[in-house]
mmCIF file of C-alpha atoms in Angstrom:
data_model
loop_
_atom_site.group_PDB
_atom_site.id
_atom_site.type_symbol
_atom_site.label_atom_id
_atom_site.label_comp_id
_atom_site.label_asym_id
_atom_site.label_seq_id
_atom_site.Cartn_x
_atom_site.Cartn_y
_atom_site.Cartn_z
ATOM 1 C CA UNK A 1 112.892 123.382 90.083
ATOM 2 C CA UNK A 2 112.640 127.285 90.488
ATOM 3 C CA UNK A 3 109.269 128.455 92.410
ATOM 4 C CA UNK A 4 108.717 132.222 93.218
ATOM 5 C CA UNK A 5 109.379 132.963 97.007
ATOM 6 C CA UNK A 6 106.284 135.164 98.902
ATOM 7 C CA UNK A 7 105.705 138.307 97.935
ATOM 8 C CA UNK A 8 105.193 139.856 101.057
ATOM 9 C CA UNK A 9 108.549 138.705 102.375
ATOM 10 C CA UNK A 10 109.582 140.335 99.367
ATOM 11 C CA UNK A 11 107.762 143.796 100.226
ATOM 12 C CA UNK A 12 109.101 143.798 103.739
ATOM 13 C CA UNK A 13 112.522 143.388 102.404
ATOM 14 C CA UNK A 14 112.146 146.001 100.207
ATOM 15 C CA UNK A 15 110.170 148.171 102.560
ATOM 16 C CA UNK A 16 112.571 147.404 105.140
ATOM 17 C CA UNK A 17 115.926 149.134 102.256
ATOM 18 C CA UNK A 18 112.587 152.459 101.306
ATOM 19 C CA UNK A 19 113.542 155.799 103.538
ATOM 20 C CA UNK A 20 113.989 158.981 102.789
ATOM 21 C CA UNK A 21 117.314 160.837 103.447
ATOM 22 C CA UNK A 22 119.920 163.348 101.869
ATOM 23 C CA UNK A 23 121.645 162.203 98.670
ATOM 24 C CA UNK A 24 125.591 163.553 97.580
ATOM 25 C CA UNK A 25 124.293 164.722 94.214
ATOM 26 C CA UNK A 26 127.744 165.167 93.640
ATOM 27 C CA UNK A 27 128.686 161.851 94.183
ATOM 28 C CA UNK A 28 127.735 159.401 91.435
ATOM 29 C CA UNK A 29 128.553 156.225 93.941
ATOM 30 C CA UNK A 30 127.042 152.974 93.517
ATOM 31 C CA UNK A 31 123.914 152.858 95.764
ATOM 32 C CA UNK A 32 125.190 149.199 96.929
ATOM 33 C CA UNK A 33 128.873 150.471 97.396
ATOM 34 C CA UNK A 34 127.442 154.062 99.759
ATOM 35 C CA UNK A 35 129.454 153.597 103.433
ATOM 36 C CA UNK A 36 126.034 153.824 106.167
ATOM 37 C CA UNK A 37 126.382 157.742 106.428
ATOM 38 C CA UNK A 38 126.345 158.198 103.052
ATOM 39 C CA UNK A 39 123.402 155.222 102.968
ATOM 40 C CA UNK A 40 120.151 156.694 100.852
ATOM 41 C CA UNK A 41 117.851 153.543 100.973
ATOM 42 C CA UNK A 42 116.429 152.467 97.328
ATOM 43 C CA UNK A 43 114.105 150.369 96.523
ATOM 44 C CA UNK A 44 114.763 147.297 94.700
ATOM 45 C CA UNK A 45 113.458 148.616 91.711
ATOM 46 C CA UNK A 46 116.082 151.678 91.293
ATOM 47 C CA UNK A 47 119.369 149.100 92.017
ATOM 48 C CA UNK A 48 120.577 147.938 88.556
ATOM 49 C CA UNK A 49 122.348 144.829 87.118
ATOM 50 C CA UNK A 50 125.681 147.114 87.139
ATOM 51 C CA UNK A 51 124.859 148.268 91.399
ATOM 52 C CA UNK A 52 125.050 144.430 92.050
ATOM 53 C CA UNK A 53 127.501 143.437 89.649
ATOM 54 C CA UNK A 54 130.103 145.552 91.285
ATOM 55 C CA UNK A 55 128.974 144.543 94.902
ATOM 56 C CA UNK A 56 130.043 141.036 93.190
ATOM 57 C CA UNK A 57 133.373 141.665 91.552
ATOM 58 C CA UNK A 58 134.376 144.144 95.381
ATOM 59 C CA UNK A 59 133.006 141.215 98.156
ATOM 60 C CA UNK A 60 132.517 137.732 95.870
ATOM 61 C CA UNK A 61 134.798 137.833 92.572
ATOM 62 C CA UNK A 62 137.826 138.561 94.678
ATOM 63 C CA UNK A 63 137.933 135.467 95.937
ATOM 64 C CA UNK A 64 136.089 132.990 93.178
ATOM 65 C CA UNK A 65 137.570 134.215 90.311
ATOM 66 C CA UNK A 66 139.052 131.858 87.665
ATOM 67 C CA UNK A 67 142.595 132.049 89.726
ATOM 68 C CA UNK A 68 141.706 131.730 92.915
ATOM 69 C CA UNK A 69 138.472 129.603 92.731
ATOM 70 C CA UNK A 70 138.001 129.018 95.902
ATOM 71 C CA UNK A 71 135.933 126.114 96.726
ATOM 72 C CA UNK A 72 135.964 125.213 93.496
ATOM 73 C CA UNK A 73 133.124 128.586 92.664
ATOM 74 C CA UNK A 74 133.350 130.776 89.541
ATOM 75 C CA UNK A 75 131.642 133.669 90.232
ATOM 76 C CA UNK A 76 133.217 136.031 87.484
ATOM 77 C CA UNK A 77 131.514 134.279 84.392
ATOM 78 C CA UNK A 78 128.306 135.006 86.112
ATOM 79 C CA UNK A 79 125.938 137.366 84.073
ATOM 80 C CA UNK A 80 123.205 138.816 86.386
ATOM 81 C CA UNK A 81 121.669 140.336 82.904
ATOM 82 C CA UNK A 82 120.136 137.024 83.052
ATOM 83 C CA UNK A 83 119.486 134.988 85.820
ATOM 84 C CA UNK A 84 118.390 132.396 84.354
ATOM 85 C CA UNK A 85 120.900 131.221 83.017
ATOM 86 C CA UNK A 86 122.490 129.927 86.574
ATOM 87 C CA UNK A 87 120.051 129.684 88.905
ATOM 88 C CA UNK A 88 120.849 127.337 91.346
ATOM 89 C CA UNK A 89 124.008 129.128 91.293
ATOM 90 C CA UNK A 90 122.271 132.152 92.423
ATOM 91 C CA UNK A 91 119.969 130.790 94.891
ATOM 92 C CA UNK A 92 123.072 129.366 96.655
ATOM 93 C CA UNK A 93 124.664 133.626 96.113
ATOM 94 C CA UNK A 94 121.980 134.162 98.014
ATOM 95 C CA UNK A 95 121.677 131.649 100.721
ATOM 96 C CA UNK A 96 124.904 132.350 101.833
ATOM 97 C CA UNK A 97 124.505 136.499 102.326
ATOM 98 C CA UNK A 98 121.755 136.032 103.564
ATOM 99 C CA UNK A 99 122.794 133.709 106.640
ATOM 100 C CA UNK A 100 125.920 135.923 107.081
ATOM 101 C CA UNK A 101 128.532 133.539 106.243
ATOM 102 C CA UNK A 102 130.007 134.372 103.082
ATOM 103 C CA UNK A 103 132.379 136.667 102.496
ATOM 104 C CA UNK A 104 134.201 134.804 105.510
ATOM 105 C CA UNK A 105 135.322 136.573 108.498
ATOM 106 C CA UNK A 106 137.909 138.868 108.166
ATOM 107 C CA UNK A 107 137.633 139.760 104.561
ATOM 108 C CA UNK A 108 136.151 142.759 103.599
ATOM 109 C CA UNK A 109 132.336 142.123 103.630
ATOM 110 C CA UNK A 110 128.744 144.546 102.623
ATOM 111 C CA UNK A 111 127.438 146.474 105.609
ATOM 112 C CA UNK A 112 123.923 144.901 106.865
ATOM 113 C CA UNK A 113 121.998 146.910 104.163
ATOM 114 C CA UNK A 114 123.902 146.420 101.340
ATOM 115 C CA UNK A 115 124.027 142.497 102.045
ATOM 116 C CA UNK A 116 120.026 143.306 102.103
ATOM 117 C CA UNK A 117 119.902 144.363 99.213
ATOM 118 C CA UNK A 118 121.896 142.490 97.388
ATOM 119 C CA UNK A 119 119.337 139.122 98.317
ATOM 120 C CA UNK A 120 116.536 141.174 97.242
ATOM 121 C CA UNK A 121 117.911 142.137 94.090
ATOM 122 C CA UNK A 122 118.496 139.092 93.173
ATOM 123 C CA UNK A 123 115.067 137.387 94.656
ATOM 124 C CA UNK A 124 113.331 139.516 92.586
ATOM 125 C CA UNK A 125 115.327 139.029 89.874
ATOM 126 C CA UNK A 126 114.568 135.317 90.212
ATOM 127 C CA UNK A 127 111.279 135.135 90.732
ATOM 128 C CA UNK A 128 109.988 136.738 87.498
ATOM 129 C CA UNK A 129 112.325 134.717 85.336
ATOM 130 C CA UNK A 130 110.563 131.692 87.808
ATOM 131 C CA UNK A 131 106.907 133.524 87.210
ATOM 132 C CA UNK A 132 107.511 134.000 83.263
ATOM 133 C CA UNK A 133 108.501 130.262 82.876
ATOM 134 C CA UNK A 134 106.830 128.162 85.810
ATOM 135 C CA UNK A 135 108.402 124.708 86.632
ATOM 136 C CA UNK A 136 106.860 123.213 89.418
ATOM 137 C CA UNK A 137 108.479 120.333 88.169
ATOM 138 C CA UNK A 138 106.876 116.732 87.589
ATOM 139 C CA UNK A 139 103.077 116.839 88.825
ATOM 140 C CA UNK A 140 101.607 114.404 87.903
ATOM 141 C CA UNK A 141 101.377 111.112 90.458
ATOM 142 C CA UNK A 142 103.812 108.295 90.722
ATOM 143 C CA UNK A 143 101.570 104.879 88.762
ATOM 144 C CA UNK A 144 100.942 103.200 91.768
ATOM 145 C CA UNK A 145 100.906 99.241 92.472
ATOM 146 C CA UNK A 146 98.207 96.954 91.971
ATOM 147 C CA UNK A 147 96.720 94.308 94.439
ATOM 148 C CA UNK A 148 98.685 91.731 92.768
ATOM 149 C CA UNK A 149 102.108 93.716 92.070
ATOM 150 C CA UNK A 150 102.054 95.070 95.750
ATOM 151 C CA UNK A 151 101.793 91.676 97.622
ATOM 152 C CA UNK A 152 104.666 90.408 95.186
ATOM 153 C CA UNK A 153 106.685 93.521 95.766
ATOM 154 C CA UNK A 154 105.971 92.785 99.919
ATOM 155 C CA UNK A 155 107.003 88.787 98.942
ATOM 156 C CA UNK A 156 110.849 90.304 97.336
ATOM 157 C CA UNK A 157 111.380 93.004 100.233
ATOM 158 C CA UNK A 158 110.029 91.569 103.215
ATOM 159 C CA UNK A 159 109.729 87.448 103.053
ATOM 160 C CA UNK A 160 106.419 87.955 103.651
ATOM 161 C CA UNK A 161 103.196 85.849 101.991
ATOM 162 C CA UNK A 162 100.124 88.609 102.669
ATOM 163 C CA UNK A 163 96.898 88.530 100.631
ATOM 164 C CA UNK A 164 96.722 91.801 99.480
ATOM 165 C CA UNK A 165 92.732 90.767 98.906
ATOM 166 C CA UNK A 166 91.840 91.045 102.375
ATOM 167 C CA UNK A 167 94.207 94.738 102.834
ATOM 168 C CA UNK A 168 92.917 96.832 99.553
ATOM 169 C CA UNK A 169 89.989 96.763 97.064
ATOM 170 C CA UNK A 170 89.970 95.529 93.469
ATOM 171 C CA UNK A 171 91.695 97.367 91.475
ATOM 172 C CA UNK A 172 90.003 98.782 88.299
ATOM 173 C CA UNK A 173 90.086 97.115 84.649
ATOM 174 C CA UNK A 174 89.819 97.535 81.348
ATOM 175 C CA UNK A 175 89.942 94.937 78.007
ATOM 176 C CA UNK A 176 90.817 92.330 80.998
ATOM 177 C CA UNK A 177 94.040 93.904 82.763
ATOM 178 C CA UNK A 178 94.279 95.673 85.946
ATOM 179 C CA UNK A 179 97.372 97.150 85.719
ATOM 180 C CA UNK A 180 96.852 100.321 83.502
ATOM 181 C CA UNK A 181 97.960 103.535 83.764
ATOM 182 C CA UNK A 182 94.884 104.982 85.334
ATOM 183 C CA UNK A 183 95.992 104.194 89.043
ATOM 184 C CA UNK A 184 94.390 106.904 90.699
ATOM 185 C CA UNK A 185 95.357 107.120 94.475
ATOM 186 C CA UNK A 186 92.307 108.761 96.055
ATOM 187 C CA UNK A 187 93.008 110.027 99.566
ATOM 188 C CA UNK A 188 90.119 106.728 100.710
ATOM 189 C CA UNK A 189 92.691 104.611 98.709
ATOM 190 C CA UNK A 190 95.692 106.199 100.205
ATOM 191 C CA UNK A 191 94.330 105.398 103.843
ATOM 192 C CA UNK A 192 93.554 102.070 102.787
ATOM 193 C CA UNK A 193 97.760 101.633 101.518
ATOM 194 C CA UNK A 194 98.622 103.231 104.924
ATOM 195 C CA UNK A 195 96.852 100.665 106.993
ATOM 196 C CA UNK A 196 98.266 97.970 104.915
ATOM 197 C CA UNK A 197 101.486 99.503 105.167
ATOM 198 C CA UNK A 198 101.073 99.359 109.380
ATOM 199 C CA UNK A 199 99.977 95.627 109.286
ATOM 200 C CA UNK A 200 102.899 94.630 107.233
ATOM 201 C CA UNK A 201 105.642 96.411 108.982
ATOM 202 C CA UNK A 202 104.166 94.984 112.496
ATOM 203 C CA UNK A 203 104.496 91.788 111.505
ATOM 204 C CA UNK A 204 107.569 92.036 109.344
ATOM 205 C CA UNK A 205 109.705 93.631 113.013
ATOM 206 C CA UNK A 206 107.722 91.633 115.244
ATOM 207 C CA UNK A 207 105.858 94.408 116.874
ATOM 208 C CA UNK A 208 103.971 94.018 120.171
ATOM 209 C CA UNK A 209 100.782 94.890 119.503
ATOM 210 C CA UNK A 210 97.908 96.221 121.656
ATOM 211 C CA UNK A 211 95.735 92.822 122.082
ATOM 212 C CA UNK A 212 95.156 89.560 120.260
ATOM 213 C CA UNK A 213 94.564 89.687 116.567
ATOM 214 C CA UNK A 214 92.478 87.346 114.704
ATOM 215 C CA UNK A 215 93.062 85.887 110.893
ATOM 216 C CA UNK A 216 90.400 83.910 109.140
ATOM 217 C CA UNK A 217 91.329 80.958 106.515
ATOM 218 C CA UNK A 218 88.052 80.263 104.089
ATOM 219 C CA UNK A 219 88.021 77.251 102.433
ATOM 220 C CA UNK A 220 86.031 77.596 98.749
ATOM 221 C CA UNK A 221 82.942 76.300 100.041
ATOM 222 C CA UNK A 222 82.345 74.363 96.149
ATOM 223 C CA UNK A 223 85.523 72.067 96.791
ATOM 224 C CA UNK A 224 84.578 68.735 96.664
ATOM 225 C CA UNK A 225 87.823 67.951 98.962
ATOM 226 C CA UNK A 226 87.652 64.110 97.905
ATOM 227 C CA UNK A 227 91.104 64.214 97.146
ATOM 228 C CA UNK A 228 94.576 65.223 97.481
ATOM 229 C CA UNK A 229 95.255 68.924 98.269
ATOM 230 C CA UNK A 230 98.901 70.259 97.228
ATOM 231 C CA UNK A 231 101.335 70.855 99.974
ATOM 232 C CA UNK A 232 99.842 68.535 102.305
ATOM 233 C CA UNK A 233 101.330 65.291 103.252
ATOM 234 C CA UNK A 234 100.937 62.045 100.446
ATOM 235 C CA UNK A 235 97.718 59.310 101.608
ATOM 236 C CA UNK A 236 95.504 63.037 103.303
ATOM 237 C CA UNK A 237 92.532 64.004 101.351
ATOM 238 C CA UNK A 238 90.673 67.531 101.233
ATOM 239 C CA UNK A 239 91.052 70.206 104.207
ATOM 240 C CA UNK A 240 94.016 73.737 103.649
ATOM 241 C CA UNK A 241 97.065 74.199 103.436
ATOM 242 C CA UNK A 242 98.354 77.903 103.726
ATOM 243 C CA UNK A 243 101.641 79.648 104.514
ATOM 244 C CA UNK A 244 101.203 81.625 107.788
ATOM 245 C CA UNK A 245 103.651 84.450 109.424
ATOM 246 C CA UNK A 246 103.168 84.154 113.336
ATOM 247 C CA UNK A 247 103.750 87.804 114.134
ATOM 248 C CA UNK A 248 106.216 86.553 117.596
ATOM 249 C CA UNK A 249 107.095 83.964 119.503
ATOM 250 C CA UNK A 250 104.186 82.672 121.716
ATOM 251 C CA UNK A 251 101.358 81.272 121.718
ATOM 252 C CA UNK A 252 98.018 81.144 119.463
ATOM 253 C CA UNK A 253 94.760 78.952 119.157
ATOM 254 C CA UNK A 254 93.915 77.802 116.207
ATOM 255 C CA UNK A 255 90.550 76.947 116.012
ATOM 256 C CA UNK A 256 88.817 74.048 112.516
ATOM 257 C CA UNK A 257 85.112 74.269 111.706
ATOM 258 C CA UNK A 258 83.441 72.326 108.966
ATOM 259 C CA UNK A 259 81.695 72.955 105.686
ATOM 260 C CA UNK A 260 77.882 73.260 106.781
ATOM 261 C CA UNK A 261 75.349 73.323 104.337
ATOM 262 C CA UNK A 262 72.116 75.475 103.855
ATOM 263 C CA UNK A 263 70.318 73.710 106.362
ATOM 264 C CA UNK A 264 73.368 74.366 109.572
ATOM 265 C CA UNK A 265 73.829 70.461 109.384
ATOM 266 C CA UNK A 266 77.669 69.276 108.614
ATOM 267 C CA UNK A 267 78.179 67.671 104.988
ATOM 268 C CA UNK A 268 79.656 64.616 104.578
ATOM 269 C CA UNK A 269 78.294 62.575 107.602
ATOM 270 C CA UNK A 270 76.326 60.361 105.810
ATOM 271 C CA UNK A 271 77.705 56.862 107.869
ATOM 272 C CA UNK A 272 78.429 56.682 111.882
ATOM 273 C CA UNK A 273 81.928 56.220 111.255
ATOM 274 C CA UNK A 274 84.395 58.609 112.396
ATOM 275 C CA UNK A 275 86.867 60.238 110.818
ATOM 276 C CA UNK A 276 90.005 61.601 111.879
ATOM 277 C CA UNK A 277 91.199 65.015 111.646
ATOM 278 C CA UNK A 278 94.764 66.431 111.595
ATOM 279 C CA UNK A 279 96.160 69.583 112.633
ATOM 280 C CA UNK A 280 99.750 70.478 110.963
ATOM 281 C CA UNK A 281 102.358 72.641 111.311
ATOM 282 C CA UNK A 282 105.263 72.241 109.156
ATOM 283 C CA UNK A 283 103.466 69.048 107.744
ATOM 284 C CA UNK A 284 103.758 67.851 111.218
ATOM 285 C CA UNK A 285 101.007 66.383 113.206
ATOM 286 C CA UNK A 286 100.723 68.984 116.706
ATOM 287 C CA UNK A 287 97.052 67.862 117.172
ATOM 288 C CA UNK A 288 94.354 65.679 116.125
ATOM 289 C CA UNK A 289 90.064 65.552 116.386
ATOM 290 C CA UNK A 290 88.060 62.836 115.286
ATOM 291 C CA UNK A 291 84.230 63.602 113.554
ATOM 292 C CA UNK A 292 82.192 62.047 115.129
ATOM 293 C CA UNK A 293 77.892 62.018 113.518
ATOM 294 C CA UNK A 294 76.237 63.264 116.249
ATOM 295 C CA UNK A 295 73.079 61.033 117.605
ATOM 296 C CA UNK A 296 70.390 63.708 116.969
ATOM 297 C CA UNK A 297 69.878 66.279 114.402
ATOM 298 C CA UNK A 298 71.725 69.277 116.051
ATOM 299 C CA UNK A 299 75.266 69.718 114.514
ATOM 300 C CA UNK A 300 76.026 72.579 116.667
ATOM 301 C CA UNK A 301 78.691 70.778 118.981
ATOM 302 C CA UNK A 302 80.249 68.424 116.274
ATOM 303 C CA UNK A 303 83.634 71.173 115.630
ATOM 304 C CA UNK A 304 82.946 73.501 118.850
ATOM 305 C CA UNK A 305 85.918 71.615 120.288
ATOM 306 C CA UNK A 306 88.580 71.565 117.846
ATOM 307 C CA UNK A 307 90.565 74.258 119.074
ATOM 308 C CA UNK A 308 94.524 73.855 120.047
ATOM 309 C CA UNK A 309 96.464 76.094 122.053
ATOM 310 C CA UNK A 310 100.275 75.272 120.406
ATOM 311 C CA UNK A 311 103.659 76.881 121.131
ATOM 312 C CA UNK A 312 105.026 78.772 117.781
ATOM 313 C CA UNK A 313 107.931 80.726 116.593
ATOM 314 C CA UNK A 314 107.679 84.074 114.724
ATOM 315 C CA UNK A 315 108.491 83.870 111.215
ATOM 316 C CA UNK A 316 106.263 82.042 108.292
ATOM 317 C CA UNK A 317 105.359 78.496 108.541
ATOM 318 C CA UNK A 318 103.403 76.047 106.638
ATOM 319 C CA UNK A 319 99.602 75.416 108.021
ATOM 320 C CA UNK A 320 97.494 72.677 107.725
ATOM 321 C CA UNK A 321 94.764 71.111 108.201
ATOM 322 C CA UNK A 322 92.836 67.518 106.099
ATOM 323 C CA UNK A 323 91.366 64.284 106.518
ATOM 324 C CA UNK A 324 93.849 60.880 106.467
ATOM 325 C CA UNK A 325 92.499 59.354 103.386
ATOM 326 C CA UNK A 326 90.865 56.208 103.465
ATOM 327 C CA UNK A 327 92.830 53.488 101.357
ATOM 328 C CA UNK A 328 91.793 52.845 97.815
ATOM 329 C CA UNK A 329 90.677 49.218 98.300
ATOM 330 C CA UNK A 330 87.850 50.884 100.659
ATOM 331 C CA UNK A 331 86.308 53.607 98.958
ATOM 332 C CA UNK A 332 84.697 55.914 101.167
ATOM 333 C CA UNK A 333 81.923 57.009 98.810
ATOM 334 C CA UNK A 334 80.615 56.156 94.932
ATOM 335 C CA UNK A 335 82.370 57.409 91.907
ATOM 336 C CA UNK A 336 81.826 60.438 90.956
ATOM 337 C CA UNK A 337 82.482 62.303 88.172
ATOM 338 C CA UNK A 338 86.512 63.412 88.314
ATOM 339 C CA UNK A 339 87.216 66.795 89.756
ATOM 340 C CA UNK A 340 83.660 67.494 90.355
ATOM 341 C CA UNK A 341 83.158 70.482 92.801
ATOM 342 C CA UNK A 342 80.597 70.552 95.597
ATOM 343 C CA UNK A 343 76.853 71.000 94.896
ATOM 344 C CA UNK A 344 74.126 70.276 97.048
ATOM 345 C CA UNK A 345 72.116 68.994 94.925
ATOM 346 C CA UNK A 346 73.697 67.408 91.986
ATOM 347 C CA UNK A 347 76.799 66.189 94.197
ATOM 348 C CA UNK A 348 76.577 66.571 98.011
ATOM 349 C CA UNK A 349 79.240 65.851 100.090
ATOM 350 C CA UNK A 350 80.065 62.602 100.823
ATOM 351 C CA UNK A 351 82.494 63.168 103.789
ATOM 352 C CA UNK A 352 83.788 66.297 106.228
ATOM 353 C CA UNK A 353 85.325 69.177 104.572
ATOM 354 C CA UNK A 354 86.930 71.838 105.887
ATOM 355 C CA UNK A 355 85.473 75.379 106.051
ATOM 356 C CA UNK A 356 87.432 77.501 108.215
ATOM 357 C CA UNK A 357 90.716 77.797 110.462
ATOM 358 C CA UNK A 358 90.965 80.705 112.555
ATOM 359 C CA UNK A 359 94.322 81.585 113.994
ATOM 360 C CA UNK A 360 93.903 83.593 117.363
ATOM 361 C CA UNK A 361 97.043 85.345 119.130
ATOM 362 C CA UNK A 362 99.696 85.539 120.386
ATOM 363 C CA UNK A 363 99.356 84.929 124.365
ATOM 364 C CA UNK A 364 102.324 84.288 126.262
ATOM 365 C CA UNK A 365 104.254 86.397 124.150
ATOM 366 C CA UNK A 366 108.193 85.912 123.896
ATOM 367 C CA UNK A 367 109.671 88.808 121.993
ATOM 368 C CA UNK A 368 109.742 88.836 118.027
ATOM 369 C CA UNK A 369 111.858 86.052 117.116
ATOM 370 C CA UNK A 370 114.235 85.567 114.436
ATOM 371 C CA UNK A 371 112.724 85.857 111.543
ATOM 372 C CA UNK A 372 113.509 86.344 107.410
ATOM 373 C CA UNK A 373 112.199 89.688 107.422
#
């Protein structure tokens, strides 16, 4: 990529070479090969390619020729009348001349004035070529991943099951597809991606957190929860099962809330028979709670104490909450349509159901632990 250098710097280089002084008109010497006492400060416009080529032959080509080819570099084939042919090579020459690393110590070298003039001429010539044919490179942004692709990429790279919908806004869609190449990256959307990256990176490495964090796992409110939920033990009904990544070794508070109807009462408490609810980690029962119908109309205290603080190691674990299912010989409720979904009027809940599971922690941390990430 060839980009014009700042014109101010170029002008300063030219001005530093421009002055008035006597010139020997009887000696047709190259402006670049005059010694310091005879040097007439010459503008870049007065320097020709032949003058620079003469300096090249004296100070550069002597080592970087077809015969020697020092460091695998040849300068004898460089055509200074067409600097656009090898711009990358000339950029290297400019850097070496400007820093004074070439020619190496002990070999003939141009004076500081000659060196500056050569650099200024080369820069000016390359800038003219770049201005005539601009090549800024790729200007369009890379197509960003949509939420689904981002979530799958995190899973494949870091072994983390994240919920991208809670971290990123919905993607624009067209004709039913949300992976169209419209992926604009606005400043606000970029901020959301950076925020998501910070959370995911802390979760992956188990970085120390400034305070305890809370994550809420919600169950679809219209799910009946009368049958077995995949991921939970056989012989249970309803509840929720998710893969949750605990960031560090430590203790975590897990609280369960039951589903309520529009009046705030817990649904499914139609009889006085208590029902057992189980909290599971990796399909093992960690804590049990008893769902009991209250004596009065106030249901606010039913699930108030459905909370447990448990020690958990860092990394992904299967977190589940469910109810043991009564034997099929003892029906829990009247026969319902197959795969019916809860509706308060048409199909009211006949048994308690899980609404939310909140994980808060860590407390008494013991470090990041050993995780797949």
